[in-house]
PDB file of N, CA and C in Angstrom:
ATOM      1  N   UNK A  18      17.711 -18.980 -29.405  1.00  0.00           N
ATOM      2  CA  UNK A  18      18.102 -17.776 -28.676  1.00  0.00           C
ATOM      3  C   UNK A  18      19.424 -18.003 -27.958  1.00  0.00           C
ATOM      4  N   UNK A  19      20.194 -16.935 -27.880  1.00  0.00           N
ATOM      5  CA  UNK A  19      21.444 -17.012 -27.138  1.00  0.00           C
ATOM      6  C   UNK A  19      21.165 -16.745 -25.668  1.00  0.00           C
ATOM      7  N   UNK A  20      22.159 -17.011 -24.856  1.00  0.00           N
ATOM      8  CA  UNK A  20      22.028 -16.729 -23.430  1.00  0.00           C
ATOM      9  C   UNK A  20      21.734 -15.255 -23.180  1.00  0.00           C
ATOM     10  N   UNK A  21      22.392 -14.389 -23.943  1.00  0.00           N
ATOM     11  CA  UNK A  21      22.187 -12.946 -23.781  1.00  0.00           C
ATOM     12  C   UNK A  21      20.759 -12.558 -24.155  1.00  0.00           C
ATOM     13  N   UNK A  22      20.237 -13.170 -25.222  1.00  0.00           N
ATOM     14  CA  UNK A  22      18.851 -12.879 -25.639  1.00  0.00           C
ATOM     15  C   UNK A  22      17.856 -13.402 -24.610  1.00  0.00           C
ATOM     16  N   UNK A  23      18.132 -14.573 -24.078  1.00  0.00           N
ATOM     17  CA  UNK A  23      17.285 -15.134 -23.019  1.00  0.00           C
ATOM     18  C   UNK A  23      17.299 -14.223 -21.790  1.00  0.00           C
ATOM     19  N   UNK A  24      18.474 -13.730 -21.444  1.00  0.00           N
ATOM     20  CA  UNK A  24      18.596 -12.841 -20.286  1.00  0.00           C
ATOM     21  C   UNK A  24      17.837 -11.543 -20.516  1.00  0.00           C
ATOM     22  N   UNK A  25      17.933 -10.982 -21.715  1.00  0.00           N
ATOM     23  CA  UNK A  25      17.199  -9.748 -22.021  1.00  0.00           C
ATOM     24  C   UNK A  25      15.691  -9.970 -21.955  1.00  0.00           C
ATOM     25  N   UNK A  26      15.232 -11.098 -22.489  1.00  0.00           N
ATOM     26  CA  UNK A  26      13.804 -11.417 -22.447  1.00  0.00           C
ATOM     27  C   UNK A  26      13.334 -11.572 -21.003  1.00  0.00           C
ATOM     28  N   UNK A  27      14.124 -12.245 -20.198  1.00  0.00           N
ATOM     29  CA  UNK A  27      13.779 -12.412 -18.775  1.00  0.00           C
ATOM     30  C   UNK A  27      13.774 -11.068 -18.061  1.00  0.00           C
ATOM     31  N   UNK A  28      14.729 -10.227 -18.385  1.00  0.00           N
ATOM     32  CA  UNK A  28      14.790  -8.889 -17.802  1.00  0.00           C
ATOM     33  C   UNK A  28      13.528  -8.096 -18.138  1.00  0.00           C
ATOM     34  N   UNK A  29      13.100  -8.153 -19.384  1.00  0.00           N
ATOM     35  CA  UNK A  29      11.875  -7.453 -19.793  1.00  0.00           C
ATOM     36  C   UNK A  29      10.657  -7.997 -19.060  1.00  0.00           C
ATOM     37  N   UNK A  30      10.603  -9.323 -18.894  1.00  0.00           N
ATOM     38  CA  UNK A  30       9.489  -9.937 -18.173  1.00  0.00           C
ATOM     39  C   UNK A  30       9.457  -9.468 -16.716  1.00  0.00           C
ATOM     40  N   UNK A  31      10.623  -9.484 -16.091  1.00  0.00           N
ATOM     41  CA  UNK A  31      10.710  -9.064 -14.689  1.00  0.00           C
ATOM     42  C   UNK A  31      10.370  -7.586 -14.531  1.00  0.00           C
ATOM     43  N   UNK A  32      10.855  -6.757 -15.437  1.00  0.00           N
ATOM     44  CA  UNK A  32      10.534  -5.326 -15.377  1.00  0.00           C
ATOM     45  C   UNK A  32       9.036  -5.089 -15.567  1.00  0.00           C
ATOM     46  N   UNK A  33       8.413  -5.850 -16.445  1.00  0.00           N
ATOM     47  CA  UNK A  33       6.968  -5.744 -16.620  1.00  0.00           C
ATOM     48  C   UNK A  33       6.231  -6.094 -15.343  1.00  0.00           C
ATOM     49  N   UNK A  34       6.708  -7.121 -14.673  1.00  0.00           N
ATOM     50  CA  UNK A  34       6.112  -7.517 -13.399  1.00  0.00           C
ATOM     51  C   UNK A  34       6.268  -6.410 -12.361  1.00  0.00           C
ATOM     52  N   UNK A  35       7.446  -5.828 -12.295  1.00  0.00           N
ATOM     53  CA  UNK A  35       7.694  -4.719 -11.366  1.00  0.00           C
ATOM     54  C   UNK A  35       6.783  -3.545 -11.678  1.00  0.00           C
ATOM     55  N   UNK A  36       6.634  -3.229 -12.953  1.00  0.00           N
ATOM     56  CA  UNK A  36       5.750  -2.123 -13.352  1.00  0.00           C
ATOM     57  C   UNK A  36       4.308  -2.385 -12.928  1.00  0.00           C
ATOM     58  N   UNK A  37       3.850  -3.627 -13.085  1.00  0.00           N
ATOM     59  CA  UNK A  37       2.494  -3.977 -12.660  1.00  0.00           C
ATOM     60  C   UNK A  37       2.326  -3.856 -11.151  1.00  0.00           C
ATOM     61  N   UNK A  38       3.326  -4.299 -10.413  1.00  0.00           N
ATOM     62  CA  UNK A  38       3.283  -4.187  -8.946  1.00  0.00           C
ATOM     63  C   UNK A  38       3.259  -2.718  -8.541  1.00  0.00           C
ATOM     64  N   UNK A  39       4.083  -1.895  -9.174  1.00  0.00           N
ATOM     65  CA  UNK A  39       4.089  -0.455  -8.878  1.00  0.00           C
ATOM     66  C   UNK A  39       2.716   0.160  -9.107  1.00  0.00           C
ATOM     67  N   UNK A  40       2.072  -0.189 -10.204  1.00  0.00           N
ATOM     68  CA  UNK A  40       0.743   0.351 -10.508  1.00  0.00           C
ATOM     69  C   UNK A  40      -0.266  -0.088  -9.449  1.00  0.00           C
ATOM     70  N   UNK A  41      -0.195  -1.346  -9.044  1.00  0.00           N
ATOM     71  CA  UNK A  41      -1.108  -1.846  -8.015  1.00  0.00           C
ATOM     72  C   UNK A  41      -0.881  -1.133  -6.686  1.00  0.00           C
ATOM     73  N   UNK A  42       0.379  -0.898  -6.336  1.00  0.00           N
ATOM     74  CA  UNK A  42       0.686  -0.187  -5.085  1.00  0.00           C
ATOM     75  C   UNK A  42       0.128   1.233  -5.102  1.00  0.00           C
ATOM     76  N   UNK A  43       0.301   1.928  -6.212  1.00  0.00           N
ATOM     77  CA  UNK A  43      -0.211   3.295  -6.326  1.00  0.00           C
ATOM     78  C   UNK A  43      -1.730   3.302  -6.195  1.00  0.00           C
ATOM     79  N   UNK A  44      -2.389   2.359  -6.858  1.00  0.00           N
ATOM     80  CA  UNK A  44      -3.845   2.261  -6.763  1.00  0.00           C
ATOM     81  C   UNK A  44      -4.267   2.016  -5.316  1.00  0.00           C
ATOM     82  N   UNK A  45      -3.600   1.088  -4.634  1.00  0.00           N
ATOM     83  CA  UNK A  45      -3.940   0.767  -3.245  1.00  0.00           C
ATOM     84  C   UNK A  45      -3.690   1.956  -2.322  1.00  0.00           C
ATOM     85  N   UNK A  46      -2.602   2.684  -2.539  1.00  0.00           N
ATOM     86  CA  UNK A  46      -2.331   3.869  -1.724  1.00  0.00           C
ATOM     87  C   UNK A  46      -3.397   4.940  -1.940  1.00  0.00           C
ATOM     88  N   UNK A  47      -3.856   5.092  -3.170  1.00  0.00           N
ATOM     89  CA  UNK A  47      -4.920   6.058  -3.450  1.00  0.00           C
ATOM     90  C   UNK A  47      -6.211   5.643  -2.756  1.00  0.00           C
ATOM     91  N   UNK A  48      -6.521   4.362  -2.776  1.00  0.00           N
ATOM     92  CA  UNK A  48      -7.712   3.856  -2.078  1.00  0.00           C
ATOM     93  C   UNK A  48      -7.596   4.091  -0.580  1.00  0.00           C
ATOM     94  N   UNK A  49      -6.407   3.853  -0.030  1.00  0.00           N
ATOM     95  CA  UNK A  49      -6.176   4.063   1.404  1.00  0.00           C
ATOM     96  C   UNK A  49      -6.358   5.541   1.753  1.00  0.00           C
ATOM     97  N   UNK A  50      -5.831   6.420   0.902  1.00  0.00           N
ATOM     98  CA  UNK A  50      -5.950   7.852   1.145  1.00  0.00           C
ATOM     99  C   UNK A  50      -7.416   8.275   1.152  1.00  0.00           C
ATOM    100  N   UNK A  51      -8.205   7.755   0.210  1.00  0.00           N
ATOM    101  CA  UNK A  51      -9.639   8.078   0.183  1.00  0.00           C
ATOM    102  C   UNK A  51     -10.324   7.613   1.463  1.00  0.00           C
ATOM    103  N   UNK A  52      -9.978   6.420   1.930  1.00  0.00           N
ATOM    104  CA  UNK A  52     -10.578   5.894   3.162  1.00  0.00           C
ATOM    105  C   UNK A  52     -10.188   6.742   4.366  1.00  0.00           C
ATOM    106  N   UNK A  53      -8.921   7.156   4.440  1.00  0.00           N
ATOM    107  CA  UNK A  53      -8.507   7.976   5.584  1.00  0.00           C
ATOM    108  C   UNK A  53      -9.171   9.348   5.534  1.00  0.00           C
ATOM    109  N   UNK A  54      -9.409   9.875   4.347  1.00  0.00           N
ATOM    110  CA  UNK A  54     -10.141  11.138   4.241  1.00  0.00           C
ATOM    111  C   UNK A  54     -11.558  10.978   4.783  1.00  0.00           C
ATOM    112  N   UNK A  55     -12.200   9.871   4.453  1.00  0.00           N
ATOM    113  CA  UNK A  55     -13.553   9.630   4.943  1.00  0.00           C
ATOM    114  C   UNK A  55     -13.579   9.476   6.452  1.00  0.00           C
ATOM    115  N   UNK A  56     -12.556   8.824   7.004  1.00  0.00           N
ATOM    116  CA  UNK A  56     -12.452   8.697   8.461  1.00  0.00           C
ATOM    117  C   UNK A  56     -12.348  10.088   9.084  1.00  0.00           C
ATOM    118  N   UNK A  57     -11.523  10.946   8.511  1.00  0.00           N
ATOM    119  CA  UNK A  57     -11.360  12.304   9.031  1.00  0.00           C
ATOM    120  C   UNK A  57     -12.658  13.091   8.987  1.00  0.00           C
ATOM    121  N   UNK A  58     -13.386  12.970   7.906  1.00  0.00           N
ATOM    122  CA  UNK A  58     -14.672  13.673   7.774  1.00  0.00           C
ATOM    123  C   UNK A  58     -15.656  13.151   8.812  1.00  0.00           C
ATOM    124  N   UNK A  59     -15.743  11.835   8.948  1.00  0.00           N
ATOM    125  CA  UNK A  59     -16.657  11.229   9.914  1.00  0.00           C
ATOM    126  C   UNK A  59     -16.325  11.674  11.337  1.00  0.00           C
ATOM    127  N   UNK A  60     -15.048  11.657  11.680  1.00  0.00           N
ATOM    128  CA  UNK A  60     -14.640  12.082  13.022  1.00  0.00           C
ATOM    129  C   UNK A  60     -14.971  13.550  13.257  1.00  0.00           C
ATOM    130  N   UNK A  61     -14.736  14.392  12.257  1.00  0.00           N
ATOM    131  CA  UNK A  61     -15.040  15.819  12.401  1.00  0.00           C
ATOM    132  C   UNK A  61     -16.539  16.050  12.557  1.00  0.00           C
ATOM    133  N   UNK A  62     -17.340  15.359  11.764  1.00  0.00           N
ATOM    134  CA  UNK A  62     -18.796  15.530  11.825  1.00  0.00           C
ATOM    135  C   UNK A  62     -19.377  15.109  13.175  1.00  0.00           C
ATOM    136  N   UNK A  63     -18.733  14.152  13.819  1.00  0.00           N
ATOM    137  CA  UNK A  63     -19.248  13.614  15.080  1.00  0.00           C
ATOM    138  C   UNK A  63     -18.397  14.016  16.278  1.00  0.00           C
ATOM    139  N   UNK A  64     -17.552  15.034  16.064  1.00  0.00           N
ATOM    140  CA  UNK A  64     -16.697  15.583  17.119  1.00  0.00           C
ATOM    141  C   UNK A  64     -15.928  14.493  17.868  1.00  0.00           C
ATOM    142  N   UNK A  65     -15.389  13.587  17.096  1.00  0.00           N
ATOM    143  CA  UNK A  65     -14.561  12.519  17.658  1.00  0.00           C
ATOM    144  C   UNK A  65     -13.106  12.979  17.644  1.00  0.00           C
ATOM    145  N   UNK A  66     -12.287  12.462  18.553  1.00  0.00           N
ATOM    146  CA  UNK A  66     -10.871  12.860  18.558  1.00  0.00           C
ATOM    147  C   UNK A  66     -10.193  12.504  17.239  1.00  0.00           C
ATOM    148  N   UNK A  67      -9.304  13.372  16.813  1.00  0.00           N
ATOM    149  CA  UNK A  67      -8.592  13.147  15.544  1.00  0.00           C
ATOM    150  C   UNK A  67      -7.677  11.929  15.621  1.00  0.00           C
ATOM    151  N   UNK A  68      -7.066  11.719  16.759  1.00  0.00           N
ATOM    152  CA  UNK A  68      -6.158  10.576  16.886  1.00  0.00           C
ATOM    153  C   UNK A  68      -6.718   9.564  17.879  1.00  0.00           C
ATOM    154  N   UNK A  69      -6.272   8.341  17.726  1.00  0.00           N
ATOM    155  CA  UNK A  69      -6.685   7.239  18.593  1.00  0.00           C
ATOM    156  C   UNK A  69      -5.420   6.455  18.932  1.00  0.00           C
ATOM    157  N   UNK A  70      -4.726   6.886  20.008  1.00  0.00           N
ATOM    158  CA  UNK A  70      -3.440   6.267  20.336  1.00  0.00           C
ATOM    159  C   UNK A  70      -3.500   4.743  20.485  1.00  0.00           C
ATOM    160  N   UNK A  71      -4.578   4.223  21.048  1.00  0.00           N
ATOM    161  CA  UNK A  71      -4.688   2.771  21.210  1.00  0.00           C
ATOM    162  C   UNK A  71      -4.740   2.094  19.841  1.00  0.00           C
ATOM    163  N   UNK A  72      -5.547   2.625  18.929  1.00  0.00           N
ATOM    164  CA  UNK A  72      -5.654   2.079  17.563  1.00  0.00           C
ATOM    165  C   UNK A  72      -4.301   2.172  16.857  1.00  0.00           C
ATOM    166  N   UNK A  73      -3.625   3.312  17.003  1.00  0.00           N
ATOM    167  CA  UNK A  73      -2.332   3.490  16.360  1.00  0.00           C
ATOM    168  C   UNK A  73      -1.324   2.463  16.871  1.00  0.00           C
ATOM    169  N   UNK A  74      -1.340   2.212  18.164  1.00  0.00           N
ATOM    170  CA  UNK A  74      -0.438   1.222  18.760  1.00  0.00           C
ATOM    171  C   UNK A  74      -0.734  -0.176  18.212  1.00  0.00           C
ATOM    172  N   UNK A  75      -2.014  -0.515  18.109  1.00  0.00           N
ATOM    173  CA  UNK A  75      -2.402  -1.813  17.558  1.00  0.00           C
ATOM    174  C   UNK A  75      -1.968  -1.946  16.097  1.00  0.00           C
ATOM    175  N   UNK A  76      -2.132  -0.876  15.342  1.00  0.00           N
ATOM    176  CA  UNK A  76      -1.762  -0.899  13.928  1.00  0.00           C
ATOM    177  C   UNK A  76      -0.256  -1.081  13.752  1.00  0.00           C
ATOM    178  N   UNK A  77       0.521  -0.376  14.555  1.00  0.00           N
ATOM    179  CA  UNK A  77       1.979  -0.503  14.460  1.00  0.00           C
ATOM    180  C   UNK A  77       2.387  -1.944  14.753  1.00  0.00           C
ATOM    181  N   UNK A  78       1.794  -2.529  15.785  1.00  0.00           N
ATOM    182  CA  UNK A  78       2.113  -3.923  16.131  1.00  0.00           C
ATOM    183  C   UNK A  78       1.694  -4.870  15.010  1.00  0.00           C
ATOM    184  N   UNK A  79       0.509  -4.654  14.453  1.00  0.00           N
ATOM    185  CA  UNK A  79       0.008  -5.506  13.369  1.00  0.00           C
ATOM    186  C   UNK A  79       0.902  -5.406  12.132  1.00  0.00           C
ATOM    187  N   UNK A  80       1.279  -4.185  11.780  1.00  0.00           N
ATOM    188  CA  UNK A  80       2.109  -3.992  10.592  1.00  0.00           C
ATOM    189  C   UNK A  80       3.527  -4.517  10.790  1.00  0.00           C
ATOM    190  N   UNK A  81       4.039  -4.387  11.999  1.00  0.00           N
ATOM    191  CA  UNK A  81       5.366  -4.963  12.272  1.00  0.00           C
ATOM    192  C   UNK A  81       5.325  -6.483  12.103  1.00  0.00           C
ATOM    193  N   UNK A  82       4.262  -7.089  12.613  1.00  0.00           N
ATOM    194  CA  UNK A  82       4.129  -8.539  12.492  1.00  0.00           C
ATOM    195  C   UNK A  82       4.036  -8.949  11.017  1.00  0.00           C
ATOM    196  N   UNK A  83       3.300  -8.195  10.230  1.00  0.00           N
ATOM    197  CA  UNK A  83       3.197  -8.484   8.799  1.00  0.00           C
ATOM    198  C   UNK A  83       4.550  -8.338   8.101  1.00  0.00           C
ATOM    199  N   UNK A  84       5.299  -7.325   8.494  1.00  0.00           N
ATOM    200  CA  UNK A  84       6.598  -7.076   7.866  1.00  0.00           C
ATOM    201  C   UNK A  84       7.605  -8.181   8.158  1.00  0.00           C
ATOM    202  N   UNK A  85       7.458  -8.798   9.307  1.00  0.00           N
ATOM    203  CA  UNK A  85       8.378  -9.879   9.666  1.00  0.00           C
ATOM    204  C   UNK A  85       8.064 -11.109   8.854  1.00  0.00           C
TER     205      UNK A  85
END
């Protein structure tokens, strides 16, 4: 194989990896959406507040730490 052919093969491999990651992200986002819908239903059924500022603050801090 030439350098150009090797580069094209590597490019295809990397793009395949990106495509797999994209599919996994979409699946995870769909799962998250289903869970948040269930939380909303549970809160409505039990007359719980829709928002929880303390939880939201904790989540923002947790996610910021993960992002770093």
